[in-house]
Coordinates of C-alpha atoms in Angstrom, one line a residue:
M1 CA 3.9 -1.0 -8.2
V2 CA 5.2 2.6 -8.3
V3 CA 4.4 4.6 -5.2
Q4 CA 4.1 8.4 -5.6
R5 CA 3.9 11.1 -3.0
I6 CA 3.5 14.9 -3.1
E7 CA 6.5 16.8 -1.8
V8 CA 6.1 20.0 0.1
E9 CA 8.3 21.9 -2.3
D10 CA 5.9 21.1 -5.1
S11 CA 2.5 21.7 -3.4
A12 CA 0.6 24.1 -1.3
G13 CA 0.8 21.5 1.4
L14 CA 0.4 23.0 4.9
S15 CA 1.2 26.6 3.9
W16 CA -2.3 27.7 5.0
L17 CA -1.1 27.5 8.6
G18 CA 1.3 30.3 7.8
S19 CA 3.4 30.2 11.0
A20 CA 7.1 31.1 10.9
W21 CA 8.0 27.8 12.6
L22 CA 6.1 25.8 9.9
T23 CA 7.8 27.8 7.2
R24 CA 11.2 26.8 8.6
L25 CA 10.1 23.2 9.0
R26 CA 8.9 23.0 5.5
A27 CA 12.2 24.2 4.2
R28 CA 13.9 21.2 5.8
T29 CA 11.4 18.4 5.3
T30 CA 8.3 17.5 3.3
T31 CA 4.5 17.7 3.7
Y32 CA 4.5 13.9 3.5
S33 CA 6.9 13.6 6.4
I34 CA 5.1 16.2 8.5
V35 CA 1.7 14.5 8.0
T36 CA 3.1 11.0 8.6
A37 CA 4.8 12.1 11.8
T38 CA 1.6 13.8 13.0
I39 CA -0.4 10.7 12.5
V40 CA 2.2 8.5 14.2
L41 CA 2.3 10.9 17.1
F42 CA -1.5 11.1 17.4
M43 CA -1.7 7.3 17.4
G44 CA 1.1 7.1 20.0
V45 CA -0.6 9.6 22.3
L46 CA -3.9 7.6 22.2
F47 CA -2.0 4.6 23.6
V48 CA -1.3 6.7 26.8
F49 CA -4.9 6.2 27.8
E50 CA -4.4 2.4 27.7
H51 CA -2.4 2.7 31.0
F52 CA -5.4 4.1 32.8
E53 CA -7.6 1.1 32.1
D54 CA -8.2 -1.5 34.8
D55 CA -8.3 -4.5 32.5
I56 CA -5.2 -3.9 30.5
T57 CA -3.2 -7.0 29.7
V58 CA 0.6 -7.3 30.0
F59 CA 0.8 -7.5 26.2
E60 CA -1.3 -4.4 25.7
Y61 CA 0.7 -2.5 28.3
W62 CA 4.0 -3.1 26.6
L63 CA 2.6 -2.8 23.1
S64 CA 1.2 0.7 24.0
A65 CA 4.4 1.7 25.7
A66 CA 6.5 0.7 22.7
L67 CA 4.2 2.4 20.2
L68 CA 4.2 5.6 22.3
A69 CA 8.0 5.6 22.5
A70 CA 8.3 5.0 18.8
S71 CA 5.9 7.8 17.9
L72 CA 7.8 10.3 20.1
L73 CA 11.0 9.3 18.5
V74 CA 9.5 9.8 15.0
A75 CA 8.1 13.2 16.0
V76 CA 11.5 14.4 17.2
Q77 CA 13.2 13.2 14.1
V78 CA 10.8 15.1 11.8
F79 CA 9.8 18.2 13.8
W80 CA 13.1 18.9 15.4
M81 CA 15.7 17.4 13.0
G82 CA 13.8 17.8 9.7
L83 CA 14.0 14.1 8.7
R84 CA 12.6 13.3 5.3
F85 CA 10.7 10.0 5.2
P86 CA 10.9 7.6 2.2
A87 CA 7.7 6.3 0.8
W88 CA 7.9 2.9 2.6
V89 CA 7.6 4.6 6.0
G90 CA 4.0 5.7 5.3
I91 CA 3.2 2.2 4.1
L92 CA 4.5 0.7 7.4
V93 CA 2.3 3.3 9.3
I94 CA -0.8 2.2 7.2
L95 CA -0.1 -1.5 7.8
A96 CA 0.6 -1.0 11.5
H97 CA -2.6 0.9 12.0
A98 CA -4.5 -1.9 10.1
L99 CA -3.0 -4.6 12.3
V100 CA -3.7 -2.7 15.5
S101 CA -7.3 -2.1 14.4
V102 CA -7.9 -5.7 13.5
Y103 CA -6.5 -6.8 16.9
Y104 CA -8.7 -4.4 18.9
I105 CA -11.8 -5.0 16.8
G106 CA -11.5 -8.8 16.4
F107 CA -9.6 -10.0 19.4
S108 CA -10.4 -7.7 22.4
D109 CA -13.4 -6.5 24.2
E110 CA -12.4 -2.9 24.7
R111 CA -15.1 -0.6 23.3
Q112 CA -13.1 2.6 23.5
N113 CA -10.2 1.3 21.4
T114 CA -12.5 -0.3 19.0
I115 CA -14.4 3.0 18.4
A116 CA -11.1 4.9 18.1
S117 CA -9.8 2.4 15.5
L118 CA -13.0 2.7 13.4
Q119 CA -12.9 6.5 13.6
Q120 CA -9.3 6.5 12.3
L121 CA -9.9 4.2 9.4
P122 CA -11.3 7.0 7.1
I123 CA -8.4 9.2 8.0
M124 CA -6.0 6.5 7.0
A125 CA -7.9 6.0 3.7
M126 CA -7.5 9.7 2.9
Y127 CA -3.8 9.6 3.9
C128 CA -3.2 6.7 1.5
A129 CA -5.1 8.4 -1.3
W130 CA -3.3 11.7 -0.9
F131 CA 0.3 10.5 -0.8
Y132 CA 0.1 7.4 -3.0
G133 CA -1.1 6.6 -6.5
A134 CA -4.7 5.6 -7.1
R135 CA -4.0 2.0 -7.9
F136 CA -1.9 1.4 -4.8
A137 CA -4.4 3.3 -2.6
R138 CA -7.5 1.5 -3.8
V139 CA -5.9 -2.0 -3.5
T140 CA -4.5 -1.3 -0.1
V141 CA -7.6 0.3 1.4
A142 CA -9.8 -2.5 -0.1
I143 CA -7.7 -5.1 1.7
I144 CA -7.6 -3.2 5.0
V145 CA -11.4 -2.4 5.0
G146 CA -12.1 -6.0 4.1
A147 CA -9.9 -7.2 7.0
V148 CA -11.5 -4.8 9.5
C149 CA -15.0 -5.7 8.4
L150 CA -14.3 -9.4 8.7
A151 CA -12.8 -8.8 12.1
I152 CA -16.0 -7.0 13.2
L153 CA -18.2 -9.8 11.9
L154 CA -16.2 -12.6 13.5
G155 CA -15.1 -10.7 16.7
P156 CA -17.1 -10.1 19.9
F157 CA -18.6 -6.8 18.7
G158 CA -20.2 -8.3 15.7
Q159 CA -21.9 -11.1 17.4
P160 CA -25.7 -11.0 18.1
G161 CA -26.3 -8.4 20.7
G162 CA -22.9 -6.9 20.1
M163 CA -22.0 -3.2 19.6
L164 CA -21.8 -3.5 15.8
G165 CA -24.0 -5.2 13.2
P166 CA -24.0 -5.7 9.4
I167 CA -25.4 -2.2 8.8
N168 CA -22.5 -0.7 10.8
V169 CA -20.0 -2.8 8.7
L170 CA -21.6 -1.6 5.5
G171 CA -21.6 2.0 6.6
L172 CA -18.0 1.8 7.7
A173 CA -16.9 0.3 4.3
L174 CA -18.8 2.9 2.3
F175 CA -17.6 5.9 4.3
A176 CA -14.0 4.7 4.2
W177 CA -14.2 4.3 0.4
L178 CA -15.8 7.7 0.0
C179 CA -12.9 9.3 1.9
L180 CA -10.5 7.4 -0.3
E181 CA -12.1 8.7 -3.5
M182 CA -12.4 12.2 -2.1
G183 CA -8.7 12.1 -1.4
L184 CA -7.9 10.8 -4.8
F185 CA -10.0 13.5 -6.5
V186 CA -8.4 16.4 -4.5
R187 CA -4.9 14.9 -5.2
H188 CA -5.7 14.7 -8.9
R189 CA -7.0 18.2 -9.0
M190 CA -4.0 19.6 -7.2
M191 CA -1.5 17.7 -9.4
L192 CA -3.3 19.2 -12.5
Q193 CA -2.8 22.7 -11.1
I194 CA 0.8 22.0 -10.3
N195 CA 1.6 20.5 -13.7
T196 CA -0.6 22.6 -16.0
D197 CA 0.2 26.0 -17.6
S198 CA -2.6 28.3 -16.4
L199 CA -2.9 30.3 -19.6
T200 CA -2.9 27.7 -22.3
G201 CA -3.9 24.4 -20.5
A202 CA -0.7 22.7 -21.8
L203 CA 1.7 21.0 -19.4
N204 CA 4.1 23.4 -17.8
R205 CA 7.8 22.7 -17.7
R206 CA 7.7 20.7 -14.5
G207 CA 4.7 18.6 -15.7
F208 CA 6.1 18.0 -19.1
F209 CA 9.5 16.8 -17.9
E210 CA 8.0 14.5 -15.3
Q211 CA 5.7 12.8 -17.8
A212 CA 8.4 12.8 -20.5
A213 CA 10.9 11.0 -18.1
R214 CA 8.4 8.2 -17.6
E215 CA 7.8 7.9 -21.4
I216 CA 11.5 7.9 -22.1
R217 CA 12.1 5.0 -19.7
R218 CA 9.2 3.1 -21.3
A219 CA 10.6 3.7 -24.8
Q220 CA 14.0 2.5 -23.7
R221 CA 12.6 -0.7 -22.2
S222 CA 10.5 -1.4 -25.3
T223 CA 13.1 -0.1 -27.9
H224 CA 10.2 1.7 -29.6
P225 CA 11.0 5.0 -31.4
L226 CA 10.3 8.3 -29.6
A227 CA 10.4 11.7 -31.1
I228 CA 10.4 15.2 -29.6
A229 CA 9.6 18.5 -31.3
V230 CA 10.2 22.1 -30.4
L231 CA 7.5 24.5 -31.6
D232 CA 8.0 28.2 -31.7
L233 CA 5.7 30.9 -33.0
D234 CA 6.8 33.1 -35.9
H235 CA 6.7 36.9 -35.4
F236 CA 5.1 36.6 -32.0
K237 CA 6.9 39.6 -30.6
S238 CA 5.5 41.7 -33.4
L239 CA 2.0 40.5 -32.6
N240 CA 2.4 41.5 -29.0
D241 CA 3.9 44.9 -29.8
G242 CA 1.3 45.7 -32.5
E243 CA -1.9 44.3 -31.1
G244 CA -1.2 43.9 -27.4
H245 CA -0.5 41.1 -25.0
A246 CA -4.2 40.1 -24.8
A247 CA -4.1 39.3 -28.5
G248 CA -0.9 37.3 -28.1
D249 CA -2.5 35.3 -25.2
D250 CA -5.5 34.6 -27.4
V251 CA -3.3 33.3 -30.2
L252 CA -1.4 31.1 -27.7
K253 CA -4.6 29.6 -26.3
S254 CA -6.1 29.0 -29.7
L255 CA -2.9 27.4 -31.1
V256 CA -2.6 25.1 -28.1
A257 CA -6.2 24.0 -28.4
Q258 CA -5.6 23.3 -32.1
W259 CA -2.4 21.4 -31.5
I260 CA -4.1 19.2 -28.9
S261 CA -7.1 18.5 -31.1
L262 CA -4.9 17.6 -34.1
S263 CA -2.4 15.5 -32.2
R264 CA -2.9 11.9 -31.0
P265 CA -4.2 11.0 -27.5
H266 CA -0.8 9.8 -26.3
D267 CA 1.2 12.8 -27.5
M268 CA 2.3 15.3 -24.8
L269 CA 2.4 19.1 -25.2
G270 CA 4.3 21.3 -22.8
R271 CA 4.9 25.1 -22.6
M272 CA 8.5 25.9 -21.9
G273 CA 7.9 29.6 -21.6
G274 CA 6.8 32.5 -23.7
D275 CA 5.9 31.2 -27.2
E276 CA 8.1 28.1 -27.1
F277 CA 6.5 24.7 -26.7
V278 CA 7.7 21.1 -26.7
M279 CA 5.8 18.0 -28.0
L280 CA 6.7 14.5 -27.2
L281 CA 5.5 11.9 -29.7
P282 CA 5.7 8.2 -28.4
E283 CA 6.2 5.4 -30.9
T284 CA 7.0 7.9 -33.6
T285 CA 10.1 8.3 -35.8
A286 CA 11.5 11.6 -36.8
T287 CA 10.1 11.2 -40.3
D288 CA 6.6 10.4 -39.1
A289 CA 6.8 13.3 -36.6
T290 CA 7.7 15.7 -39.4
R291 CA 4.7 14.6 -41.5
L292 CA 2.4 15.0 -38.6
L293 CA 3.7 18.5 -37.7
Q294 CA 3.5 19.6 -41.4
R295 CA -0.2 18.7 -41.5
M296 CA -0.7 20.6 -38.2
R297 CA 1.3 23.6 -39.6
D298 CA -0.8 23.7 -42.8
L299 CA -4.0 24.2 -40.7
A300 CA -2.4 26.7 -38.3
I301 CA -4.2 29.9 -37.4
H302 CA -0.8 31.6 -36.8
P303 CA 2.5 30.7 -38.4
W304 CA 5.0 28.7 -36.4
S305 CA 8.2 26.7 -36.9
W306 CA 9.3 23.4 -35.5
G307 CA 12.3 21.2 -35.2
V308 CA 12.2 17.4 -34.6
A309 CA 14.7 15.0 -33.0
E310 CA 14.4 11.3 -32.5
F311 CA 15.8 9.9 -29.2
A312 CA 19.0 8.1 -29.6
S313 CA 20.0 5.2 -27.3
G314 CA 21.0 6.5 -23.9
E315 CA 20.2 10.1 -24.8
T316 CA 18.8 12.5 -22.2
I317 CA 15.8 14.7 -22.8
D318 CA 18.0 17.8 -22.6
D319 CA 20.2 16.5 -25.4
A320 CA 17.1 15.7 -27.6
V321 CA 15.5 19.0 -26.9
R322 CA 18.7 20.8 -27.8
R323 CA 18.9 19.0 -31.1
A324 CA 15.3 19.7 -31.9
D325 CA 15.8 23.3 -31.0
E326 CA 18.7 23.6 -33.4
A327 CA 16.6 22.0 -36.1
M328 CA 13.8 24.5 -35.4
Y329 CA 16.2 27.5 -35.8
E330 CA 17.6 26.0 -38.9
Q331 CA 14.1 25.9 -40.4
K332 CA 13.5 29.6 -39.4
R333 CA 16.8 30.6 -41.1
N334 CA 15.9 28.7 -44.3
R335 CA 12.6 30.6 -44.4

């Protein structure tokens, strides 16, 4: 299972805070690391209150002390030294919170800690949704929510006359799942904004190369053909100079809409800049790609040229794009 996270350099992240300190911190670490450290520190500080309870056990005393020390160490590493966490650290935080929650809810009689654990569960669901892929987040949150709900029903707080009942369990599960789906929706919308060209709706350079890298790896594993095409509008500068940039923008938007409608669902279209575009065609040879592009060119609302290259074994995307670019300019010269 592939775990994905959003880095601070690639997202708006915490920039809304706007402080000079945060700006310097963001230059050294990531939004993922900052949020993870904040959650760990918050959980550690909550354990301070354990030491003021009269009925605290020896196990709970040393557990809370160890977690507090660990959270302070994590905070120093991130906020002071700018440490960048790998993805597995967040997974450990999620699992640690789940285990602590199950312990307090199912095996203790401390109401305060139980309520705190239940309140934190939706936050952890949103954290998992925001920084990890949808499949991983849904499976993980489903397991954790199921374990917590089972702990409630079997523990002292779910017994007849206890603090929690079946309605509370159902409400907790639904609210945690709602927070998960909200986090996934916002993450998806943000990734679309990051990876999409605002004018045409095609993938921007960053989005195209990210998706293309995954498709190239898949093609290399399966040994299926993979073609890439460079598309470039003809006489686009003359159009801008003669009719204005607004007319040029309209042509770009109309052409991209036409390309997308005429291409196949699994083809990828990206805008590299100006009037230059790149199309990735999975499971397609150079010959088949040429036929497809010729049909698209025959229906074009504005003339454009293209060049096609089929990926060779071990070839990088930059090499393939360069060969397709050379083929495109050769076509322009022949015309």
